[in-house]
Each structure stands twice: as C-alpha cells, then as structure tokens.
CSV table of C-alpha atoms in Angstrom, one decimal:
chain,number,residue,atom,x,y,z
M,741,UNK,CA,3.8,-15.2,0.9
M,742,UNK,CA,1.9,-12.0,1.5
M,743,UNK,CA,0.3,-12.1,-1.9
M,744,UNK,CA,-1.0,-15.6,-1.3
M,745,UNK,CA,-2.2,-14.6,2.1
M,746,UNK,CA,-4.1,-11.7,0.6
M,747,UNK,CA,-5.6,-13.9,-2.1
M,748,UNK,CA,-6.9,-16.3,0.5
M,749,UNK,CA,-8.2,-13.7,2.9
M,750,UNK,CA,-9.0,-10.6,0.8
M,751,UNK,CA,-12.6,-10.5,2.1
M,752,UNK,CA,-11.3,-10.0,5.7
M,753,UNK,CA,-8.5,-7.4,4.7
M,754,UNK,CA,-9.6,-3.8,4.5
M,755,UNK,CA,-6.3,-2.2,3.6
M,756,UNK,CA,-2.6,-3.1,2.8
M,757,UNK,CA,0.4,-1.1,4.0
M,758,UNK,CA,3.0,-1.8,1.4
M,759,UNK,CA,6.7,-1.0,1.7
M,760,UNK,CA,8.5,0.1,-1.5
M,761,UNK,CA,11.7,-1.9,-0.8
M,762,UNK,CA,11.3,-5.6,0.1
M,763,UNK,CA,13.4,-8.7,-0.4
M,764,UNK,CA,12.6,-10.8,-3.6
M,765,UNK,CA,9.8,-8.5,-4.9
M,766,UNK,CA,9.6,-4.7,-5.0
M,767,UNK,CA,6.6,-2.6,-4.1
M,768,UNK,CA,5.5,-1.9,-7.7
M,769,UNK,CA,5.3,-5.6,-8.6
M,770,UNK,CA,3.6,-6.5,-5.4
M,771,UNK,CA,1.1,-3.7,-5.9
M,772,UNK,CA,0.3,-5.0,-9.4
M,773,UNK,CA,-0.2,-8.5,-8.2
M,774,UNK,CA,-2.5,-7.4,-5.4
M,775,UNK,CA,-4.5,-5.4,-8.0
M,776,UNK,CA,-4.6,-8.6,-10.2
M,777,UNK,CA,-6.3,-10.4,-7.3
M,778,UNK,CA,-8.6,-7.5,-6.4
M,779,UNK,CA,-8.7,-4.3,-8.6
M,780,UNK,CA,-10.4,-2.5,-5.7
M,781,UNK,CA,-7.7,-3.3,-3.1
M,782,UNK,CA,-6.9,-0.3,-0.8
M,783,UNK,CA,-3.1,0.2,-0.5
M,784,UNK,CA,-1.0,2.7,1.4
M,785,UNK,CA,2.5,2.8,0.0
M,786,UNK,CA,5.3,3.4,2.6
M,787,UNK,CA,8.9,4.3,2.0
M,788,UNK,CA,11.9,5.9,3.6
M,789,UNK,CA,12.6,7.5,0.3
M,790,UNK,CA,10.8,10.5,-1.1
M,791,UNK,CA,7.5,10.2,-3.0
M,792,UNK,CA,9.3,11.2,-6.2
M,793,UNK,CA,10.4,8.4,-8.6
M,794,UNK,CA,9.0,4.9,-8.3
M,795,UNK,CA,6.6,5.8,-5.5
M,796,UNK,CA,4.9,8.4,-7.7
M,797,UNK,CA,4.6,6.0,-10.5
M,798,UNK,CA,2.7,3.5,-8.3
M,799,UNK,CA,0.5,6.2,-7.0
M,800,UNK,CA,-0.4,7.2,-10.6
M,801,UNK,CA,-1.4,3.5,-11.2
M,802,UNK,CA,-4.1,3.9,-8.6
M,803,UNK,CA,-2.4,3.3,-5.2
M,804,UNK,CA,-4.5,5.0,-2.6
M,805,UNK,CA,-2.0,6.8,-0.5
M,806,UNK,CA,1.6,7.3,0.6
M,807,UNK,CA,3.2,7.6,4.0
M,808,UNK,CA,6.9,8.6,4.5
M,809,UNK,CA,9.0,6.6,6.9
M,810,UNK,CA,9.6,6.9,9.7
M,811,UNK,CA,6.1,7.5,10.9
M,812,UNK,CA,4.3,7.2,14.2
M,813,UNK,CA,1.2,5.1,14.7
M,814,UNK,CA,-1.0,8.2,15.1
M,815,UNK,CA,0.0,9.4,11.6
M,816,UNK,CA,-0.5,5.9,10.2
M,817,UNK,CA,-3.9,5.7,11.8
M,818,UNK,CA,-4.9,9.1,10.2
M,819,UNK,CA,-3.7,7.9,6.8
M,820,UNK,CA,-5.6,4.6,7.1
M,821,UNK,CA,-8.8,6.5,8.1
M,822,UNK,CA,-8.3,8.9,5.2
M,823,UNK,CA,-8.0,6.1,2.6
M,824,UNK,CA,-10.9,4.0,4.0
M,825,UNK,CA,-13.2,7.0,4.1
M,826,UNK,CA,-12.6,7.9,0.4
M,827,UNK,CA,-15.4,6.8,-1.9
C-alpha cells in the first residue's frame, strides 16, 4: 500500500521514514521498490536493532540515513533536516 501511495504522490513526498521490520515486506525490498519508482527518493531507515547487518547493507545501497529506535521527535526532526539539507 505504501509503495503504491508513494508512486501516486511522489511529487508531494519529500522523505520516507522506513522501518526495517514490517509485515509482508521487509525494509530492504521496500527500499528497492521505492528506488525503482524514484532513484532520488530520500529515505531514513529506522530499526530497533543495531545498524550492523541488514541495515548497513541498505545504507550501502544508497539509503540516506539511519535512526535507532526508540527515538524522540526532536531527534527524528534533526535527522530529517540533516538528510534534506544534503546535496
């Protein structure tokens, strides 16, 4: 659903916060599908697990940032600003 929503509304979406673990489709596959729609999509990966392992692989493929759960809105806001300000 989220992938279809992004595909229809990508011009209005500046950034995606993507969880690593989701029902039906994992973060890696979701990230790849979003990039298939828009190779320039800005994505912050979020996980309760460490950045090691699967998260680091997604970051190597071009994901824009990582935020460890749990997080507060202030920290998320800083991460979003950091990613959007990168050229």
